[in-house]
Short mmCIF file of C-alpha atoms in Angstrom, two decimals:
data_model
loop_
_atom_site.label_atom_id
_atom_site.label_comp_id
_atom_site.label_asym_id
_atom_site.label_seq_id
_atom_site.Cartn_x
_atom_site.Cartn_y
_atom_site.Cartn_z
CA UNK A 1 -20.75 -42.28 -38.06
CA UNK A 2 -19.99 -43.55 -41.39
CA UNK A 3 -21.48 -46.75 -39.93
CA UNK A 4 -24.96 -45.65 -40.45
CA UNK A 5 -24.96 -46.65 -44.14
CA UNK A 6 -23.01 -50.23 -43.64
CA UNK A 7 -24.78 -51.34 -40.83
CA UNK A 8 -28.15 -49.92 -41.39
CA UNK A 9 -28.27 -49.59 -45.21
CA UNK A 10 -29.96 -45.96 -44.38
CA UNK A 11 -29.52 -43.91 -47.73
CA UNK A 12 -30.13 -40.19 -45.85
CA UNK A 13 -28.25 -39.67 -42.08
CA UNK A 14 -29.38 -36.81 -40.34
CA UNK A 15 -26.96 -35.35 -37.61
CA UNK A 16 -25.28 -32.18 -36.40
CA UNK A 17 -21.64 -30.85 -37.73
CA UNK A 18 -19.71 -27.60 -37.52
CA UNK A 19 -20.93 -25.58 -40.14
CA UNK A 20 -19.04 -21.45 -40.25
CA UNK A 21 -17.93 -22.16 -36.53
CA UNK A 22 -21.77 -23.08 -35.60
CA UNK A 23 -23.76 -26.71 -34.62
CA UNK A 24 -25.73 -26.76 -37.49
CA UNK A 25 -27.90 -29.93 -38.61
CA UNK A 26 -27.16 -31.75 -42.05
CA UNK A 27 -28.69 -33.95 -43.90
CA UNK A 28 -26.12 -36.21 -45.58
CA UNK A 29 -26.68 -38.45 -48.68
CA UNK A 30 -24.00 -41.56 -49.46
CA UNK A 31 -20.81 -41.00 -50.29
CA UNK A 32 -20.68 -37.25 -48.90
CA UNK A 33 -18.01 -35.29 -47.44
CA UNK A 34 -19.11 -35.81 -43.72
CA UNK A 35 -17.02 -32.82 -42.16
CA UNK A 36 -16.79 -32.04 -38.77
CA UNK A 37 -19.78 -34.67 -37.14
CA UNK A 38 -20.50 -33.45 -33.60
CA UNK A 39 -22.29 -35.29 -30.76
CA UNK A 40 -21.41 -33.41 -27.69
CA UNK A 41 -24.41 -30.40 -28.41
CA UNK A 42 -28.17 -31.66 -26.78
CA UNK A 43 -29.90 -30.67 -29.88
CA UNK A 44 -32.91 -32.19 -30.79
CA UNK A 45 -33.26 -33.85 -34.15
CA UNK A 46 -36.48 -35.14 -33.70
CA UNK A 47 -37.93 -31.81 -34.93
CA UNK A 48 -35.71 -31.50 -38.11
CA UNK A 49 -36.68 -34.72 -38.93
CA UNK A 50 -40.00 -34.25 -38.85
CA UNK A 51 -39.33 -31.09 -41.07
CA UNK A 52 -37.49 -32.90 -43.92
CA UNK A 53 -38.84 -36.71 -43.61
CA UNK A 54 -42.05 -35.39 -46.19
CA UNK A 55 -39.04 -34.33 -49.13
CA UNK A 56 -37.23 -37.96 -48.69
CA UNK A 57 -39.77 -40.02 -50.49
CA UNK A 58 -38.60 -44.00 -50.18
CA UNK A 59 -35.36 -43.01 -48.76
CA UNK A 60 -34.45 -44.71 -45.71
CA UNK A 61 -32.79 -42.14 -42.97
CA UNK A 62 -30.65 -42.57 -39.93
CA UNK A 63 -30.61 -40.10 -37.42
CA UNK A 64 -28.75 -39.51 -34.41
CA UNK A 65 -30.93 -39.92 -31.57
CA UNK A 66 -30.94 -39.48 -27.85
CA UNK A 67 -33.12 -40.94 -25.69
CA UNK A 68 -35.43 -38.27 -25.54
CA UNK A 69 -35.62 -37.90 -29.39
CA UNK A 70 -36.37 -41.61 -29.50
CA UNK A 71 -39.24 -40.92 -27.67
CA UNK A 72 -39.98 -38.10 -29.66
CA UNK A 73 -40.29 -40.32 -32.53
CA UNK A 74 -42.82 -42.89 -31.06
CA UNK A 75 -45.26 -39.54 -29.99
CA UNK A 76 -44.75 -38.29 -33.62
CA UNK A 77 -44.95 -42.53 -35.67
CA UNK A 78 -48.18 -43.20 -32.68
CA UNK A 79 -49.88 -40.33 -34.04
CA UNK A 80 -49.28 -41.29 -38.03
CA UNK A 81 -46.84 -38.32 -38.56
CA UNK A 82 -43.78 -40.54 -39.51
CA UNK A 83 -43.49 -43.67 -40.89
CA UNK A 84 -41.18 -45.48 -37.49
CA UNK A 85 -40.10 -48.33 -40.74
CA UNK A 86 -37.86 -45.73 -42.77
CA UNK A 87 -36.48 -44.01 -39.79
CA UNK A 88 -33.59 -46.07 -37.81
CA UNK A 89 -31.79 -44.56 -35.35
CA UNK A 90 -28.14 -44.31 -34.10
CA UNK A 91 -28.34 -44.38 -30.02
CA UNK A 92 -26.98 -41.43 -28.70
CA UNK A 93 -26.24 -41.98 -24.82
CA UNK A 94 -26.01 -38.40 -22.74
CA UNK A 95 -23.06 -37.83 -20.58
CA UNK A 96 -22.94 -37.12 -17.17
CA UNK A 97 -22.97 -33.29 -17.36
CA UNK A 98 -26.03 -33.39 -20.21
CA UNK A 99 -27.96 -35.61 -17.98
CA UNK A 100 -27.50 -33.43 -14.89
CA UNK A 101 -28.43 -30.24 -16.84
CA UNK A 102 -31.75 -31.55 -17.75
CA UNK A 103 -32.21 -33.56 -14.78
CA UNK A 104 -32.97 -36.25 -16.79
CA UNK A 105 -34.69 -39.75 -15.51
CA UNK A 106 -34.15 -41.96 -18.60
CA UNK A 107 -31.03 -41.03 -20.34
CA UNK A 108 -30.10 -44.09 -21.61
CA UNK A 109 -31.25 -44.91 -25.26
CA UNK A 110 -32.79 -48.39 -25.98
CA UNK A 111 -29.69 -48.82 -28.32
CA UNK A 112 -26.71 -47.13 -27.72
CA UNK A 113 -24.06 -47.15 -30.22
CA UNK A 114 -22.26 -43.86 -29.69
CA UNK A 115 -20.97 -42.91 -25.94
CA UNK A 116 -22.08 -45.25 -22.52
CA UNK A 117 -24.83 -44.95 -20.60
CA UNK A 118 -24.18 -42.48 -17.22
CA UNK A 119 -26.67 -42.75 -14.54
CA UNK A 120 -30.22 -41.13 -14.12
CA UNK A 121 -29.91 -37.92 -12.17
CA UNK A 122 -31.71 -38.21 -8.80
CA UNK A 123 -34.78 -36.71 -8.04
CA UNK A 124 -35.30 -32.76 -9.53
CA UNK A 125 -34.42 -30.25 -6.58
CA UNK A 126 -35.98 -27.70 -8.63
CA UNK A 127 -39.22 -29.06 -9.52
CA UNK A 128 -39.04 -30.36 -5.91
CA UNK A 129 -39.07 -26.92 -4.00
CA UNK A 130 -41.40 -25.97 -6.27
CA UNK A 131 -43.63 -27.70 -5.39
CA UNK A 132 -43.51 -27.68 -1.74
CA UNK A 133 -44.30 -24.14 -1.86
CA UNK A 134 -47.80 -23.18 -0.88
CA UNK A 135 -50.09 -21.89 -3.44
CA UNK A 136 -50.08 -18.61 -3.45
CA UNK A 137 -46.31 -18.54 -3.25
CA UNK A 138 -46.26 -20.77 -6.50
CA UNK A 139 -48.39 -18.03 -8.39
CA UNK A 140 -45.80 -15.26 -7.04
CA UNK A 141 -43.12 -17.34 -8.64
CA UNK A 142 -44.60 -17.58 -11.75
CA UNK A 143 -46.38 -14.68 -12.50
CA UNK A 144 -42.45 -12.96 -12.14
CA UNK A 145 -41.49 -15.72 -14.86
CA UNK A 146 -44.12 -15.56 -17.04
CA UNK A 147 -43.40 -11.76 -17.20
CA UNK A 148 -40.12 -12.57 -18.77
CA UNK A 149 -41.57 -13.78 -22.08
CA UNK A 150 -41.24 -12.01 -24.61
CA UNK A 151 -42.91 -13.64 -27.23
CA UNK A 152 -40.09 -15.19 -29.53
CA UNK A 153 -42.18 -18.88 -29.80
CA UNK A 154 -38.45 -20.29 -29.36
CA UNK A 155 -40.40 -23.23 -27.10
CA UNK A 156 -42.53 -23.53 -29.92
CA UNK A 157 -40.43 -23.95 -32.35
CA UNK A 158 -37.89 -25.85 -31.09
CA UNK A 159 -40.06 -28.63 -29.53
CA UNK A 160 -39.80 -32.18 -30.96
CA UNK A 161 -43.71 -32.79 -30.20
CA UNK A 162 -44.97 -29.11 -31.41
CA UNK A 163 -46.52 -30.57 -34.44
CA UNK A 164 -50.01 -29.02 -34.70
CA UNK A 165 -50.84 -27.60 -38.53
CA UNK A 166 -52.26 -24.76 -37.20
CA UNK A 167 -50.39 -23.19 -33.83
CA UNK A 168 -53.01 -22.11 -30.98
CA UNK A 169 -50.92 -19.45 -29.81
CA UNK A 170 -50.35 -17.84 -33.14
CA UNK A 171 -54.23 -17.04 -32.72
CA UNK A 172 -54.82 -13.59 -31.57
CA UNK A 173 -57.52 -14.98 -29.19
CA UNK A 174 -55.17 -16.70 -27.02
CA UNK A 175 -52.11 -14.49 -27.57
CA UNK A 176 -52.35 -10.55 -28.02
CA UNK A 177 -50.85 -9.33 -31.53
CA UNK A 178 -49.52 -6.40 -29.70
CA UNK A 179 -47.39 -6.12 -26.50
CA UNK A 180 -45.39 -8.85 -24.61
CA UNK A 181 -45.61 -10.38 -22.46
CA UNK A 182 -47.92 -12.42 -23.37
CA UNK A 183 -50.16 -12.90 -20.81
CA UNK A 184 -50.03 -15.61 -18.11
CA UNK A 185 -52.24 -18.17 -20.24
CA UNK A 186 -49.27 -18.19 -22.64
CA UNK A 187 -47.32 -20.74 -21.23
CA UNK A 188 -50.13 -22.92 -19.52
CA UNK A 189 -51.75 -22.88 -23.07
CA UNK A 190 -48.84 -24.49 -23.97
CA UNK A 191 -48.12 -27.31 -20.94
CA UNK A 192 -51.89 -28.51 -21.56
CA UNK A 193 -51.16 -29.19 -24.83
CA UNK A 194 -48.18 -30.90 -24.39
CA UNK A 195 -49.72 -32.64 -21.39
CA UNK A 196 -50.09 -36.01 -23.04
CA UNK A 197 -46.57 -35.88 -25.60
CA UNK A 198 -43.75 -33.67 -23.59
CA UNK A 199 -40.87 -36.22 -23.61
CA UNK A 200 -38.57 -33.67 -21.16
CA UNK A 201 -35.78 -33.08 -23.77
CA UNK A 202 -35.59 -29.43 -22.01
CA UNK A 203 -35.52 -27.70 -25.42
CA UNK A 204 -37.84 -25.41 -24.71
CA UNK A 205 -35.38 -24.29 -21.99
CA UNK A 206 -32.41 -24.20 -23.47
CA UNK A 207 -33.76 -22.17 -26.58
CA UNK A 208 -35.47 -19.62 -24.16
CA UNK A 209 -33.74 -16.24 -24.19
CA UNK A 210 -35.19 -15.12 -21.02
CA UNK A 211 -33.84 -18.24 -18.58
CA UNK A 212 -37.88 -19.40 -17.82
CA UNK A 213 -37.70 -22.52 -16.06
CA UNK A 214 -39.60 -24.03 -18.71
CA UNK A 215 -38.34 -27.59 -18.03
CA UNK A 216 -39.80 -27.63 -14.48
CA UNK A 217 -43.02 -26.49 -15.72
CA UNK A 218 -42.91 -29.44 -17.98
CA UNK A 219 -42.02 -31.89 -15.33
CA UNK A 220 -44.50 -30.71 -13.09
CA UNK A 221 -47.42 -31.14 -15.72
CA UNK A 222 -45.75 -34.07 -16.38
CA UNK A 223 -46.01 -35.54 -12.88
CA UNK A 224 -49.80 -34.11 -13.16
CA UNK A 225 -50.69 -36.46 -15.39
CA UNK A 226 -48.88 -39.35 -14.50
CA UNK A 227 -50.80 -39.15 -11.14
CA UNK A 228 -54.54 -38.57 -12.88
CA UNK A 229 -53.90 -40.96 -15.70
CA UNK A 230 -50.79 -43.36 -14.78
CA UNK A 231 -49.64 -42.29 -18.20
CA UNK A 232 -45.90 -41.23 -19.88
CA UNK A 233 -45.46 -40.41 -22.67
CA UNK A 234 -42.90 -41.51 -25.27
CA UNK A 235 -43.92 -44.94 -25.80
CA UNK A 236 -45.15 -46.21 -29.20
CA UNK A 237 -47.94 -48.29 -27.89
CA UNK A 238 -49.95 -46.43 -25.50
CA UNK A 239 -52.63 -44.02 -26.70
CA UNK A 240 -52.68 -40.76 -25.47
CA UNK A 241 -55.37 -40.76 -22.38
CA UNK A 242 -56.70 -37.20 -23.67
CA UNK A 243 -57.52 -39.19 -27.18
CA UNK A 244 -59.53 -42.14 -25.30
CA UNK A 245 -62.83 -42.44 -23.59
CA UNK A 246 -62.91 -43.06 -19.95
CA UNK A 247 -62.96 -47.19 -20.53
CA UNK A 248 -59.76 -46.86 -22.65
CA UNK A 249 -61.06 -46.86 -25.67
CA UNK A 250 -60.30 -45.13 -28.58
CA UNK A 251 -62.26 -42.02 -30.04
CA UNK A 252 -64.25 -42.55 -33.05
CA UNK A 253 -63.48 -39.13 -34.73
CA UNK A 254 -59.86 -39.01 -34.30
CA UNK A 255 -58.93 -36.45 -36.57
CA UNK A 256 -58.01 -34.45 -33.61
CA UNK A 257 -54.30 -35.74 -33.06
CA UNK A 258 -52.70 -32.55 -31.18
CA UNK B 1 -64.84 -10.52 2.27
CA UNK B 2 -68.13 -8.78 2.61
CA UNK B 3 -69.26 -7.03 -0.48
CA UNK B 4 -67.42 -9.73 -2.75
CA UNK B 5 -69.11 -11.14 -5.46
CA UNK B 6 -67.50 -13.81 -7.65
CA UNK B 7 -67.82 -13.21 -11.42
CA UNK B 8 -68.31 -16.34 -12.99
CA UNK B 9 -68.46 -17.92 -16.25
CA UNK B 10 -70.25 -21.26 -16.57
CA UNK B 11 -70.15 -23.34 -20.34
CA UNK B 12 -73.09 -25.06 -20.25
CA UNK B 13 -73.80 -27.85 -23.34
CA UNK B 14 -76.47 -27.48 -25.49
CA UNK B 15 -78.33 -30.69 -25.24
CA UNK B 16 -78.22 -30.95 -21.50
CA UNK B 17 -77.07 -28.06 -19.22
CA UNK B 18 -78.82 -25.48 -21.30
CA UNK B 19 -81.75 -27.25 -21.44
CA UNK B 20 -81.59 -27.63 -17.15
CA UNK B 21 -80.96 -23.82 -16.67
CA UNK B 22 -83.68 -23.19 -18.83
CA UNK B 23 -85.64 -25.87 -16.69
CA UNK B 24 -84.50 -24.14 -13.39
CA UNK B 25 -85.44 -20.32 -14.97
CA UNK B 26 -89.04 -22.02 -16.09
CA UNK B 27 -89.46 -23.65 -12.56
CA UNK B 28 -88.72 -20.08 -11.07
CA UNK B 29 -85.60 -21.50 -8.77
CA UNK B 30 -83.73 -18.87 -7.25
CA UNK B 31 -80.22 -18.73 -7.65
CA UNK B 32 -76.97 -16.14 -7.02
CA UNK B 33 -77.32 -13.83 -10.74
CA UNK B 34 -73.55 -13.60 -10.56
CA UNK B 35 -73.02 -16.49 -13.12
CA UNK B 36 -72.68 -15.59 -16.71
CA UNK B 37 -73.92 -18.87 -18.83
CA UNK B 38 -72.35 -19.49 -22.00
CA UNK B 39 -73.50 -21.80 -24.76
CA UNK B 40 -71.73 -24.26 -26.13
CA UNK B 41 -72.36 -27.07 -28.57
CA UNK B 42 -70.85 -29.83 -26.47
CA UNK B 43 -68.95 -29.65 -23.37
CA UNK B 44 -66.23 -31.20 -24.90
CA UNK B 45 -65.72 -27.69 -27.02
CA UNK B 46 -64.42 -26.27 -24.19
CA UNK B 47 -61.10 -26.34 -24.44
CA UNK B 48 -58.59 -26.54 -21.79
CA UNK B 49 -57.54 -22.70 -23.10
CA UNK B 50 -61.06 -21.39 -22.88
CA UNK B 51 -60.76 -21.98 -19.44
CA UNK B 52 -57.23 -21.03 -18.46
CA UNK B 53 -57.74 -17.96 -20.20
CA UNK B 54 -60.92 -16.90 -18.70
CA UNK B 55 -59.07 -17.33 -15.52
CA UNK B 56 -56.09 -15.60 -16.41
CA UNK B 57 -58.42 -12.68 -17.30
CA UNK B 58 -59.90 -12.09 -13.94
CA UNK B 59 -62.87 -14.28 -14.05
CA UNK B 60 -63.50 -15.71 -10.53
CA UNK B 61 -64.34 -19.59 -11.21
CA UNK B 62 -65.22 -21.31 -14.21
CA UNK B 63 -68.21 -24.04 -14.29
CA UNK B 64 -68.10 -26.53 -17.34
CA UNK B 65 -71.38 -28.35 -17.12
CA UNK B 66 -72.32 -31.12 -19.52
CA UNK B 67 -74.63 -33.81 -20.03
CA UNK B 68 -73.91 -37.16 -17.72
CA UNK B 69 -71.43 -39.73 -19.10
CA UNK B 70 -73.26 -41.80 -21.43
CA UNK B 71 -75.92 -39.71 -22.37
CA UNK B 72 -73.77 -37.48 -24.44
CA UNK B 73 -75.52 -35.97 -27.89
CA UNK B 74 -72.16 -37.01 -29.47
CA UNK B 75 -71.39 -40.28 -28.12
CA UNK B 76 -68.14 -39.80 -26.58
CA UNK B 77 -67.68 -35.73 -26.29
CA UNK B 78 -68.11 -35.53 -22.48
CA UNK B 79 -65.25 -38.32 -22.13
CA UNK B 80 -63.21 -36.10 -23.38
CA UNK B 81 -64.25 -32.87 -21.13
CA UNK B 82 -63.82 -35.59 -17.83
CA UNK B 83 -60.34 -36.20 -19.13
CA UNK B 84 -59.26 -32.72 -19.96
CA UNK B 85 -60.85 -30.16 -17.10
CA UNK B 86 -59.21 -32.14 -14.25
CA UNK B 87 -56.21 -32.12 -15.36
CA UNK B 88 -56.54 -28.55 -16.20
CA UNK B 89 -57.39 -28.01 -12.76
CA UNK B 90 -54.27 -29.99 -11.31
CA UNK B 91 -52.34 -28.29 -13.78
CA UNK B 92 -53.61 -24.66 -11.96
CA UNK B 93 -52.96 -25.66 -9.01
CA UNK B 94 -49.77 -26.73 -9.87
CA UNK B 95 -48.73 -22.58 -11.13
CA UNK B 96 -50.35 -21.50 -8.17
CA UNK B 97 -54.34 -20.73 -8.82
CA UNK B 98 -56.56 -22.90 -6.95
CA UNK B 99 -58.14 -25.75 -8.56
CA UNK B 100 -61.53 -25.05 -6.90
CA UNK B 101 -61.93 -22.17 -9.06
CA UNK B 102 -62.61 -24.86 -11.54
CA UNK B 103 -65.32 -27.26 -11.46
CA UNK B 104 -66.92 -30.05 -13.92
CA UNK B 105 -70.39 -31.55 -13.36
CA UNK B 106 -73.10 -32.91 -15.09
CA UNK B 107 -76.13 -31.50 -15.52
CA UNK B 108 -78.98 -33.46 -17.48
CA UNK B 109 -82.24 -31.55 -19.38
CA UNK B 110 -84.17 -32.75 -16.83
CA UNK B 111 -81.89 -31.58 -13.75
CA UNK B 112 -83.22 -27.84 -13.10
CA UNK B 113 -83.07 -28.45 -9.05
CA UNK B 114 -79.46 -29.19 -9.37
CA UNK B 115 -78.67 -27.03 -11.40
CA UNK B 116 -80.12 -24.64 -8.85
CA UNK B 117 -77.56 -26.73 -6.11
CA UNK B 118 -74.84 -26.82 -8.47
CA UNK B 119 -74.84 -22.83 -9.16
CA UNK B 120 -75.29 -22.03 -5.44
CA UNK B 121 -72.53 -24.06 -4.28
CA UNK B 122 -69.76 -23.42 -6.57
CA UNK B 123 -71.23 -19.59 -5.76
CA UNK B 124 -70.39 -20.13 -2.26
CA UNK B 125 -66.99 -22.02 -2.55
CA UNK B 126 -65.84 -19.09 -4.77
CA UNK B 127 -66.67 -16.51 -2.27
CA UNK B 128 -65.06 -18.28 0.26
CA UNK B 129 -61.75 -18.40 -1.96
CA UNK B 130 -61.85 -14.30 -2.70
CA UNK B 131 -60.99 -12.75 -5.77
CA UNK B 132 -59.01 -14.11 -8.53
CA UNK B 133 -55.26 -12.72 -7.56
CA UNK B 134 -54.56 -12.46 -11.25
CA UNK B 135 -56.98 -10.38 -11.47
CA UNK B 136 -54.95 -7.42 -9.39
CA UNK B 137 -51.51 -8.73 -11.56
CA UNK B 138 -51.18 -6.91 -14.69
CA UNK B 139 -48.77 -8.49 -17.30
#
């Protein structure tokens, strides 16, 4: 890990270590005591790094990044959030058991220079029966997951591509001060928005206390738009299709980046 | 499903659809009265959530109705709604409400007959579909 700062003259790294018997995430300057560095926990650093990269002024960072957080990064640089020249990351490659937990399709980072690249899981069973159920069967299912909620905004605040200023959902218009659940609009509030930027880390899952299949929603949208707009996100080049006109072309008044 | 009748809530844009339904009231077209018409600025200020939560309220179908591609009063607004409602509507259908409870057309100022057709169609189709089932699931 120590690497980082030879090989990619980075003055901050950002990465996770044991911290009071907890994964915690540190942000480590040269010539600190690096402790106990752990890569075997699927956290996202994407988000953190977001969170701190507006306190680091010129300083370069390295951060430890998994495929998905890679692509986390072009959503967030695309959309002018980060600046992709002081950020350099240290390829993270997911092993076998990570990449069958989130059924992930692209594990492998463009770089890798921790681990070796396992294979793609095959096809998603779960999003799979999902969707060969018939409609009404579909709404059964997830009106009794959507009850489950109870409101913590764990998804929220855990996803790498939640970056709006102001939060929709914290609006009392689209969720009710008082009482969980939510509502059913809760969580489809949220896919739409992350229609065009959801890079399937699974976070949302994993920090969700009440086991909603939150992934398979997310793969499911994601498979929505892929077939209306032949678009994926996490690449730096390609413009969101919500954020163009119908010829491709960018929006004059793009102040709206969520 | 005799008896039913389909509450719905159709966004119409200021410029164009407004100024057809007012067209189709002046020209004394008959239409179903079960449509509740809401005015908006531009059809592209009708969010995804507007209608998602409409729908997750109870309400049967929900029309967005904006000027035709081109002719918007702010240049590129309606590109945006013929992005965003379709994919809402996929995404629906996907979580199990029908996507033909959702429906996007374009109305111009000078379009009161189809407004008229565009009312008593989507009318129809949502009868045929039956109530809203979230409307009987309380959360």
């Amino acid at each position: 890990m120590r690497i980082a700062f030879e090989e990619m003259k980075a003055d901050r790294l950002l990465a996770a270590r044991t911290e009071h018997g907890n994964v915690a995430p540190v942000l480590l300057a040269r010539g600190d005591v690096p402790g106990e560095l752990r890569t075997d926990v699927p956290y996202q650093m994407a988000n953190i790094l977001l969170r701190v990269v507006p306190y680091l002024g010129s300083d370069r960072v390295a951060v430890v990044a998994r495929k998905c957080d890679e692509k986390a990064i072009a959503e967030m640089s695309k959309r002018g959030l980060l600046d992709p020249g002081k950020v350099s990351l240290i390829g993270l490659a997911c092993d076998a058991r990570q990449v069958s937990e989130c059924r992930c399709s692209d594990p492998c980072p463009s770089k890798v220079h921790i681990g070796e690249c396992v294979k793609a899981a095959p096809a998603d069973k779960e999003v799979e029966d999902l969707l060969a159920k018939t409609v009404p069967e579909r709404l059964e299912f997830w009106t009794a997951q959507f009850r489950k909620c109870n409101k913590c905004f764990g998804c929220t605040s855990n996803c790498p591509v939640c970056f709006c200023d102001e939060c929709l959902l914290e609006e009392k218009t689209f969720t009710p001060e008082k009482g969980i659940p939510p509502g059913f609009a809760f969580h489809l509030i949220r896919s739409i928005h992350l229609a065009d930027k959801c890079v399937e880390c699974g976070e949302c899952e994993r920090a969700c206390p009440a086991d909603i299949p939150l992934l398979a929603l997310r793969k499911m949208v994601n498979r929505d738009v892929k077939e209306l707009f032949g678009f994926v996100a996490g690449d730096g080049e390609t413009t969101s299709p919500l954020l163009t006109t119908l010829d491709g072309e960018p929006m004059e008044d793009d102040h709206d980046v969520c | 499903m005799t008896g039913f009748r389909p509450t719905i809530l159709a966004f119409c844009c200021n410029w164009c659809s407004y100024a057809g339904a007012d067209l189709a009231g002046v020209n004394r077209l008959q239409m179903p009265t079960n449509v509740n018409v809401v005015r908006v600025m531009c059809s592209a200020s009708v969010k995804p959530e507007y209608v998602i939560k409409a729908l997750s309220q109870g309400i049967d179908g929900v029309l967005v109705l904006g000027c035709h591609i081109g002719d918007c009063h702010y240049m590129t607004g309606n590109h945006r709604t013929a992005k965003r409602i379709p994919l809402t509507a996929k995404v629906l259908e996907t979580v199990g409400i029908d996507s033909r409870r959702v429906k996007l057309d374009w109305v111009s100022a000078a379009e009161g007959d189809k407004f008229q057709q565009v009312i008593t169609d989507f009318v129809e189709v949502v009868t045929g579909l039956g109530p809203n089932p979230l409307r009987e699931v309380r959360f």
